[in-house]
């Protein structure tokens, strides 16, 4: 297929595809899907080999958020039956992080619900970062605390944070349909603040909220322009009790096309399969490793994920290897300083005030007669273990 040959050539040169080419990837047929995966896989292997970076989420403060993001189980007015608790103490957060690190995670993502941190909250998170790094000197720490005020990104970096996550989530033209309590411009401003402070910027998207192909291409091109180092691709978890509970718009094939499109537009950045991979990719998860070079290990913020042991087995069975603590994730041209840079710019990583969750290892397999695009609310399980509970996590 001429399109795929062109996209591979551009990806190896770090050249931006056209919008028409990106849209054409999303419009490919199921008969062409393996060709699309193989082509994007060439780009992924060129820049990242067969390494898979593992990341681990610690939900520092769960629920009761004043923002009205329609996708989020922690939103204002959410009726989702999730865990709700206030800030974990630094030693509690450090113990929670240790479970993921023991399972092979290289980066810990510290997330807190809310519009954005107060200065006191930044102090709390700074103490938590120091506690984690005292026990694990080489760990990467990413903070995800919502909208940042002036000076807060610099304070987090001085405390030892390596990265900051704040997702764009969807296109600028449709953002107001998803959230009304802050703007798309607010999100862009926070990513820029993180970048300017020398933090590795992480910003991504959520697919499956009823957006068009054009919306998906818009947000990914916007991410490339912002030039973060990692882009988490979340697949909407339609939590009961949220406005998007009935939005079951994704199939495994659709998810793979989206990941391939992101890889072609952002060839040399860390593309992370984030919330929702177990719910929507299901048994096709190993194929997604040919497109993305990073995943979350274990549970998510408010929902359960695949068991950590199953993640490690999947990576090995698919012929990939876990990236070691001493290995540099990004290509050399992106690691010269801060977030790195390249002509045309790149992409970023995971969910704003909450990464959507995923499927428990104990969830029953789909019935043989189930359609691939049939809603699967049985695969959405609220997290009841790990941070904020007395139960061990599944990392």
GROMACS .gro file of C-alpha atoms in nm:
model
  395
    1UNK     CA    1   0.000   0.000   0.000
    2UNK     CA    2   0.159   0.328  -0.113
    3UNK     CA    3   0.013   0.513   0.186
    4UNK     CA    4   0.187   0.288   0.437
    5UNK     CA    5   0.521   0.295   0.255
    6UNK     CA    6   0.504   0.675   0.255
    7UNK     CA    7   0.419   0.687   0.626
    8UNK     CA    8   0.703   0.452   0.719
    9UNK     CA    9   0.952   0.663   0.522
   10UNK     CA   10   0.827   0.980   0.691
   11UNK     CA   11   0.835   0.817   1.035
   12UNK     CA   12   1.196   0.708   0.995
   13UNK     CA   13   1.285   1.067   0.899
   14UNK     CA   14   1.073   1.226   1.175
   15UNK     CA   15   0.873   1.400   0.907
   16UNK     CA   16   0.514   1.503   0.978
   17UNK     CA   17   0.251   1.320   0.771
   18UNK     CA   18  -0.027   1.522   0.614
   19UNK     CA   19  -0.367   1.540   0.778
   20UNK     CA   20  -0.507   1.348   0.481
   21UNK     CA   21  -0.257   1.066   0.543
   22UNK     CA   22  -0.342   1.053   0.914
   23UNK     CA   23  -0.714   1.038   0.834
   24UNK     CA   24  -0.649   0.765   0.577
   25UNK     CA   25  -0.495   0.545   0.850
   26UNK     CA   26  -0.815   0.571   1.054
   27UNK     CA   27  -1.019   0.490   0.743
   28UNK     CA   28  -0.839   0.164   0.658
   29UNK     CA   29  -1.041  -0.156   0.652
   30UNK     CA   30  -1.014  -0.458   0.877
   31UNK     CA   31  -0.859  -0.647   0.585
   32UNK     CA   32  -0.576  -0.392   0.588
   33UNK     CA   33  -0.531  -0.383   0.966
   34UNK     CA   34  -0.231  -0.615   0.994
   35UNK     CA   35  -0.055  -0.421   0.720
   36UNK     CA   36  -0.116  -0.099   0.916
   37UNK     CA   37   0.020  -0.255   1.237
   38UNK     CA   38   0.324  -0.392   1.056
   39UNK     CA   39   0.402  -0.055   0.899
   40UNK     CA   40   0.367   0.143   1.223
   41UNK     CA   41   0.564  -0.133   1.396
   42UNK     CA   42   0.864  -0.058   1.173
   43UNK     CA   43   0.862   0.301   1.295
   44UNK     CA   44   0.821   0.195   1.658
   45UNK     CA   45   1.111  -0.054   1.637
   46UNK     CA   46   1.336   0.197   1.458
   47UNK     CA   47   1.316   0.444   1.747
   48UNK     CA   48   1.252   0.214   2.046
   49UNK     CA   49   1.357  -0.137   1.949
   50UNK     CA   50   1.154  -0.405   2.128
   51UNK     CA   51   1.159  -0.232   2.466
   52UNK     CA   52   0.840  -0.171   2.668
   53UNK     CA   53   0.852   0.089   2.943
   54UNK     CA   54   0.641   0.014   3.250
   55UNK     CA   55   0.470   0.291   3.445
   56UNK     CA   56   0.282   0.269   3.773
   57UNK     CA   57  -0.001   0.492   3.895
   58UNK     CA   58  -0.044   0.605   4.255
   59UNK     CA   59  -0.373   0.784   4.318
   60UNK     CA   60  -0.278   1.033   4.591
   61UNK     CA   61  -0.631   1.174   4.636
   62UNK     CA   62  -0.939   1.008   4.492
   63UNK     CA   63  -1.280   1.150   4.403
   64UNK     CA   64  -1.468   1.468   4.494
   65UNK     CA   65  -1.326   1.675   4.209
   66UNK     CA   66  -1.492   2.015   4.144
   67UNK     CA   67  -1.440   1.989   3.766
   68UNK     CA   68  -1.711   1.847   3.538
   69UNK     CA   69  -1.507   1.644   3.285
   70UNK     CA   70  -1.771   1.413   3.137
   71UNK     CA   71  -1.539   1.113   3.100
   72UNK     CA   72  -1.417   1.107   3.460
   73UNK     CA   73  -1.551   0.895   3.745
   74UNK     CA   74  -1.415   1.151   3.993
   75UNK     CA   75  -1.601   1.446   3.838
   76UNK     CA   76  -1.841   1.688   4.006
   77UNK     CA   77  -2.175   1.507   4.031
   78UNK     CA   78  -2.035   1.163   3.952
   79UNK     CA   79  -2.249   0.878   4.081
   80UNK     CA   80  -1.981   0.620   4.011
   81UNK     CA   81  -1.920   0.404   4.317
   82UNK     CA   82  -1.546   0.469   4.337
   83UNK     CA   83  -1.300   0.495   4.625
   84UNK     CA   84  -1.298   0.842   4.782
   85UNK     CA   85  -1.018   0.954   5.013
   86UNK     CA   86  -0.808   1.259   5.085
   87UNK     CA   87  -0.431   1.296   5.044
   88UNK     CA   88  -0.210   0.996   5.115
   89UNK     CA   89   0.079   1.069   5.349
   90UNK     CA   90   0.426   1.057   5.187
   91UNK     CA   91   0.513   0.723   5.349
   92UNK     CA   92   0.182   0.572   5.236
   93UNK     CA   93   0.241   0.689   4.880
   94UNK     CA   94   0.599   0.559   4.890
   95UNK     CA   95   0.477   0.214   4.998
   96UNK     CA   96   0.219   0.215   4.719
   97UNK     CA   97   0.485   0.308   4.465
   98UNK     CA   98   0.713   0.030   4.589
   99UNK     CA   99   0.468  -0.234   4.472
  100UNK     CA  100   0.484  -0.112   4.113
  101UNK     CA  101   0.860  -0.072   4.120
  102UNK     CA  102   0.898  -0.427   4.249
  103UNK     CA  103   0.693  -0.541   3.951
  104UNK     CA  104   0.932  -0.377   3.706
  105UNK     CA  105   0.794  -0.024   3.670
  106UNK     CA  106   1.047   0.242   3.576
  107UNK     CA  107   0.825   0.547   3.630
  108UNK     CA  108   0.580   0.630   3.910
  109UNK     CA  109   0.294   0.864   3.819
  110UNK     CA  110   0.156   1.057   4.116
  111UNK     CA  111  -0.199   1.169   4.043
  112UNK     CA  112  -0.447   1.374   4.246
  113UNK     CA  113  -0.803   1.472   4.161
  114UNK     CA  114  -0.892   1.841   4.156
  115UNK     CA  115  -0.876   2.151   3.940
  116UNK     CA  116  -0.515   2.214   4.033
  117UNK     CA  117  -0.284   2.210   4.334
  118UNK     CA  118  -0.263   2.474   4.603
  119UNK     CA  119   0.085   2.570   4.720
  120UNK     CA  120   0.028   2.347   5.021
  121UNK     CA  121  -0.058   2.060   4.786
  122UNK     CA  122   0.268   2.117   4.599
  123UNK     CA  123   0.449   2.091   4.934
  124UNK     CA  124   0.272   1.761   5.003
  125UNK     CA  125   0.361   1.618   4.665
  126UNK     CA  126   0.718   1.745   4.695
  127UNK     CA  127   0.755   1.556   5.025
  128UNK     CA  128   0.610   1.246   4.857
  129UNK     CA  129   0.855   1.269   4.566
  130UNK     CA  130   1.145   1.294   4.809
  131UNK     CA  131   1.018   0.995   5.009
  132UNK     CA  132   0.992   0.781   4.696
  133UNK     CA  133   1.335   0.881   4.568
  134UNK     CA  134   1.498   0.817   4.904
  135UNK     CA  135   1.393   0.453   4.869
  136UNK     CA  136   1.442   0.427   4.491
  137UNK     CA  137   1.714   0.661   4.368
  138UNK     CA  138   1.679   0.583   3.996
  139UNK     CA  139   1.299   0.596   3.968
  140UNK     CA  140   1.136   0.850   3.736
  141UNK     CA  141   0.853   1.045   3.898
  142UNK     CA  142   0.577   1.212   3.699
  143UNK     CA  143   0.323   1.438   3.872
  144UNK     CA  144  -0.034   1.485   3.746
  145UNK     CA  145  -0.212   1.739   3.963
  146UNK     CA  146  -0.429   1.937   3.723
  147UNK     CA  147  -0.384   2.299   3.614
  148UNK     CA  148  -0.061   2.460   3.734
  149UNK     CA  149  -0.017   2.814   3.863
  150UNK     CA  150   0.296   3.017   3.796
  151UNK     CA  151   0.603   2.877   3.969
  152UNK     CA  152   0.451   2.542   4.069
  153UNK     CA  153   0.617   2.342   3.791
  154UNK     CA  154   0.957   2.478   3.894
  155UNK     CA  155   0.892   2.383   4.257
  156UNK     CA  156   0.801   2.027   4.156
  157UNK     CA  157   1.118   1.998   3.952
  158UNK     CA  158   1.327   2.126   4.243
  159UNK     CA  159   1.165   1.856   4.461
  160UNK     CA  160   1.285   1.589   4.217
  161UNK     CA  161   0.996   1.545   3.973
  162UNK     CA  162   1.110   1.435   3.629
  163UNK     CA  163   0.789   1.489   3.434
  164UNK     CA  164   0.444   1.645   3.446
  165UNK     CA  165   0.132   1.506   3.284
  166UNK     CA  166  -0.165   1.705   3.164
  167UNK     CA  167  -0.369   1.570   2.874
  168UNK     CA  168  -0.540   1.768   2.601
  169UNK     CA  169  -0.791   1.480   2.580
  170UNK     CA  170  -0.980   1.587   2.268
  171UNK     CA  171  -0.981   1.847   1.991
  172UNK     CA  172  -1.008   2.217   2.069
  173UNK     CA  173  -1.328   2.245   1.866
  174UNK     CA  174  -1.513   1.984   2.075
  175UNK     CA  175  -1.352   2.045   2.414
  176UNK     CA  176  -1.640   2.256   2.542
  177UNK     CA  177  -1.878   1.964   2.488
  178UNK     CA  178  -1.674   1.749   2.727
  179UNK     CA  179  -1.579   2.000   2.999
  180UNK     CA  180  -1.720   2.341   3.094
  181UNK     CA  181  -1.531   2.425   3.415
  182UNK     CA  182  -1.201   2.495   3.239
  183UNK     CA  183  -1.087   2.543   2.880
  184UNK     CA  184  -0.870   2.372   2.625
  185UNK     CA  185  -0.640   2.676   2.643
  186UNK     CA  186  -0.600   2.616   3.018
  187UNK     CA  187  -0.469   2.268   2.944
  188UNK     CA  188  -0.229   2.389   2.677
  189UNK     CA  189  -0.098   2.652   2.919
  190UNK     CA  190  -0.020   2.390   3.185
  191UNK     CA  191   0.171   2.170   2.938
  192UNK     CA  192   0.374   2.474   2.836
  193UNK     CA  193   0.444   2.565   3.201
  194UNK     CA  194   0.578   2.214   3.264
  195UNK     CA  195   0.792   2.227   2.953
  196UNK     CA  196   0.930   2.571   3.039
  197UNK     CA  197   1.029   2.453   3.389
  198UNK     CA  198   1.243   2.178   3.239
  199UNK     CA  199   1.007   1.895   3.324
  200UNK     CA  200   0.952   1.626   3.065
  201UNK     CA  201   0.608   1.715   2.934
  202UNK     CA  202   0.353   1.435   2.907
  203UNK     CA  203   0.022   1.495   2.732
  204UNK     CA  204  -0.222   1.271   2.549
  205UNK     CA  205  -0.579   1.203   2.453
  206UNK     CA  206  -0.891   1.000   2.526
  207UNK     CA  207  -1.051   0.815   2.236
  208UNK     CA  208  -1.406   0.684   2.232
  209UNK     CA  209  -1.599   0.988   2.356
  210UNK     CA  210  -1.804   1.019   2.037
  211UNK     CA  211  -1.539   1.221   1.854
  212UNK     CA  212  -1.490   1.212   1.476
  213UNK     CA  213  -1.177   1.101   1.291
  214UNK     CA  214  -1.109   1.470   1.229
  215UNK     CA  215  -1.119   1.538   1.605
  216UNK     CA  216  -0.866   1.261   1.670
  217UNK     CA  217  -0.630   1.391   1.404
  218UNK     CA  218  -0.673   1.748   1.535
  219UNK     CA  219  -0.572   1.660   1.890
  220UNK     CA  220  -0.276   1.447   1.782
  221UNK     CA  221  -0.146   1.722   1.553
  222UNK     CA  222  -0.191   1.969   1.841
  223UNK     CA  223   0.014   1.739   2.061
  224UNK     CA  224   0.289   1.720   1.802
  225UNK     CA  225   0.299   2.099   1.795
  226UNK     CA  226   0.331   2.114   2.177
  227UNK     CA  227   0.624   1.869   2.161
  228UNK     CA  228   0.587   1.666   2.480
  229UNK     CA  229   0.807   1.360   2.525
  230UNK     CA  230   0.530   1.108   2.581
  231UNK     CA  231   0.171   1.068   2.467
  232UNK     CA  232  -0.063   0.841   2.659
  233UNK     CA  233  -0.354   0.714   2.455
  234UNK     CA  234  -0.653   0.651   2.682
  235UNK     CA  235  -0.958   0.460   2.563
  236UNK     CA  236  -1.272   0.581   2.736
  237UNK     CA  237  -1.398   0.365   3.021
  238UNK     CA  238  -1.774   0.431   3.023
  239UNK     CA  239  -1.825   0.434   3.399
  240UNK     CA  240  -2.182   0.395   3.517
  241UNK     CA  241  -2.277   0.718   3.692
  242UNK     CA  242  -2.095   0.946   3.444
  243UNK     CA  243  -2.242   1.135   3.143
  244UNK     CA  244  -2.052   0.912   2.897
  245UNK     CA  245  -2.164   0.582   3.046
  246UNK     CA  246  -2.339   0.480   2.724
  247UNK     CA  247  -2.051   0.571   2.488
  248UNK     CA  248  -1.928   0.233   2.369
  249UNK     CA  249  -1.778   0.340   2.038
  250UNK     CA  250  -1.456   0.140   2.022
  251UNK     CA  251  -1.355  -0.196   1.883
  252UNK     CA  252  -1.011  -0.357   1.916
  253UNK     CA  253  -0.951  -0.279   1.549
  254UNK     CA  254  -1.042   0.087   1.595
  255UNK     CA  255  -0.804   0.113   1.892
  256UNK     CA  256  -0.518  -0.032   1.689
  257UNK     CA  257  -0.579   0.214   1.405
  258UNK     CA  258  -0.575   0.504   1.652
  259UNK     CA  259  -0.247   0.387   1.805
  260UNK     CA  260  -0.096   0.345   1.459
  261UNK     CA  261  -0.202   0.696   1.359
  262UNK     CA  262  -0.046   0.839   1.676
  263UNK     CA  263   0.278   0.653   1.606
  264UNK     CA  264   0.297   0.785   1.250
  265UNK     CA  265   0.232   1.145   1.360
  266UNK     CA  266   0.462   1.118   1.665
  267UNK     CA  267   0.722   0.866   1.552
  268UNK     CA  268   1.001   0.923   1.804
  269UNK     CA  269   0.810   0.992   2.127
  270UNK     CA  270   0.699   0.757   2.401
  271UNK     CA  271   0.352   0.638   2.300
  272UNK     CA  272   0.180   0.484   2.602
  273UNK     CA  273  -0.125   0.259   2.600
  274UNK     CA  274  -0.307   0.403   2.900
  275UNK     CA  275  -0.652   0.356   3.055
  276UNK     CA  276  -0.896   0.126   2.885
  277UNK     CA  277  -0.661  -0.109   2.702
  278UNK     CA  278  -0.799  -0.420   2.869
  279UNK     CA  279  -1.161  -0.313   2.818
  280UNK     CA  280  -1.133  -0.223   2.449
  281UNK     CA  281  -0.827  -0.405   2.308
  282UNK     CA  282  -0.897  -0.718   2.508
  283UNK     CA  283  -0.720  -1.017   2.347
  284UNK     CA  284  -0.565  -0.785   2.087
  285UNK     CA  285  -0.343  -0.616   2.348
  286UNK     CA  286  -0.022  -0.791   2.231
  287UNK     CA  287  -0.065  -0.642   1.882
  288UNK     CA  288  -0.075  -0.295   2.037
  289UNK     CA  289   0.280  -0.346   2.168
  290UNK     CA  290   0.396  -0.325   1.806
  291UNK     CA  291   0.264   0.034   1.805
  292UNK     CA  292   0.321   0.168   2.156
  293UNK     CA  293   0.642   0.137   2.359
  294UNK     CA  294   0.494   0.204   2.703
  295UNK     CA  295   0.208   0.078   2.922
  296UNK     CA  296   0.074   0.115   3.275
  297UNK     CA  297   0.133  -0.182   3.504
  298UNK     CA  298  -0.150  -0.306   3.723
  299UNK     CA  299  -0.447  -0.096   3.837
  300UNK     CA  300  -0.551   0.253   3.728
  301UNK     CA  301  -0.684   0.542   3.935
  302UNK     CA  302  -1.040   0.430   4.003
  303UNK     CA  303  -1.066   0.099   3.820
  304UNK     CA  304  -0.886  -0.231   3.812
  305UNK     CA  305  -0.630  -0.328   3.554
  306UNK     CA  306  -0.488  -0.653   3.431
  307UNK     CA  307  -0.270  -0.828   3.688
  308UNK     CA  308   0.092  -0.716   3.675
  309UNK     CA  309   0.209  -1.075   3.626
  310UNK     CA  310  -0.020  -1.107   3.323
  311UNK     CA  311   0.124  -0.785   3.177
  312UNK     CA  312   0.479  -0.919   3.210
  313UNK     CA  313   0.384  -1.252   3.054
  314UNK     CA  314   0.210  -1.073   2.766
  315UNK     CA  315   0.519  -0.864   2.695
  316UNK     CA  316   0.746  -1.169   2.694
  317UNK     CA  317   0.509  -1.384   2.487
  318UNK     CA  318   0.481  -1.109   2.225
  319UNK     CA  319   0.860  -1.104   2.186
  320UNK     CA  320   0.925  -0.777   2.366
  321UNK     CA  321   1.133  -0.697   2.674
  322UNK     CA  322   1.081  -0.472   2.975
  323UNK     CA  323   1.292  -0.158   2.959
  324UNK     CA  324   1.550  -0.154   3.235
  325UNK     CA  325   1.611   0.125   3.485
  326UNK     CA  326   1.948   0.201   3.328
  327UNK     CA  327   1.813   0.232   2.974
  328UNK     CA  328   1.721   0.568   2.823
  329UNK     CA  329   1.366   0.565   2.689
  330UNK     CA  330   1.385   0.838   2.428
  331UNK     CA  331   1.610   0.852   2.121
  332UNK     CA  332   1.932   1.045   2.170
  333UNK     CA  333   1.819   1.349   1.972
  334UNK     CA  334   1.532   1.403   2.221
  335UNK     CA  335   1.742   1.379   2.539
  336UNK     CA  336   1.976   1.673   2.491
  337UNK     CA  337   1.798   1.889   2.748
  338UNK     CA  338   1.465   1.903   2.929
  339UNK     CA  339   1.196   1.759   2.707
  340UNK     CA  340   1.420   1.728   2.402
  341UNK     CA  341   1.334   1.867   2.064
  342UNK     CA  342   1.313   1.785   1.698
  343UNK     CA  343   1.206   1.949   1.378
  344UNK     CA  344   0.829   1.979   1.364
  345UNK     CA  345   0.794   1.870   1.731
  346UNK     CA  346   0.644   1.567   1.907
  347UNK     CA  347   0.380   1.430   2.146
  348UNK     CA  348   0.305   1.368   2.512
  349UNK     CA  349   0.131   1.138   2.769
  350UNK     CA  350  -0.150   1.045   3.028
  351UNK     CA  351  -0.492   1.161   3.168
  352UNK     CA  352  -0.560   1.499   3.332
  353UNK     CA  353  -0.727   1.460   3.672
  354UNK     CA  354  -0.771   1.086   3.634
  355UNK     CA  355  -0.673   0.810   3.394
  356UNK     CA  356  -0.972   0.595   3.314
  357UNK     CA  357  -0.946   0.243   3.449
  358UNK     CA  358  -0.967  -0.105   3.319
  359UNK     CA  359  -1.054  -0.473   3.351
  360UNK     CA  360  -0.983  -0.705   3.646
  361UNK     CA  361  -0.790  -1.023   3.581
  362UNK     CA  362  -1.085  -1.216   3.721
  363UNK     CA  363  -1.333  -1.076   3.469
  364UNK     CA  364  -1.510  -1.345   3.275
  365UNK     CA  365  -1.424  -1.399   2.909
  366UNK     CA  366  -1.671  -1.270   2.649
  367UNK     CA  367  -1.934  -1.514   2.529
  368UNK     CA  368  -1.847  -1.683   2.200
  369UNK     CA  369  -2.146  -1.518   2.034
  370UNK     CA  370  -2.063  -1.163   2.151
  371UNK     CA  371  -2.009  -0.905   1.880
  372UNK     CA  372  -1.673  -0.724   1.878
  373UNK     CA  373  -1.844  -0.386   1.910
  374UNK     CA  374  -2.097  -0.491   2.172
  375UNK     CA  375  -2.089  -0.287   2.498
  376UNK     CA  376  -1.894  -0.468   2.770
  377UNK     CA  377  -1.984  -0.304   3.103
  378UNK     CA  378  -1.887  -0.634   3.269
  379UNK     CA  379  -1.525  -0.545   3.196
  380UNK     CA  380  -1.534  -0.224   3.401
  381UNK     CA  381  -1.448  -0.293   3.764
  382UNK     CA  382  -1.401  -0.025   4.028
  383UNK     CA  383  -1.067  -0.039   4.206
  384UNK     CA  384  -1.102  -0.165   4.564
  385UNK     CA  385  -0.736  -0.241   4.640
  386UNK     CA  386  -0.401  -0.066   4.653
  387UNK     CA  387  -0.362   0.303   4.741
  388UNK     CA  388  -0.623   0.429   4.986
  389UNK     CA  389  -0.718   0.077   5.101
  390UNK     CA  390  -0.580  -0.193   5.329
  391UNK     CA  391  -0.559  -0.443   5.044
  392UNK     CA  392  -0.248  -0.523   4.840
  393UNK     CA  393  -0.235  -0.392   4.480
  394UNK     CA  394  -0.220  -0.622   4.181
  395UNK     CA  395   0.121  -0.510   4.052
   0.00000   0.00000   0.00000
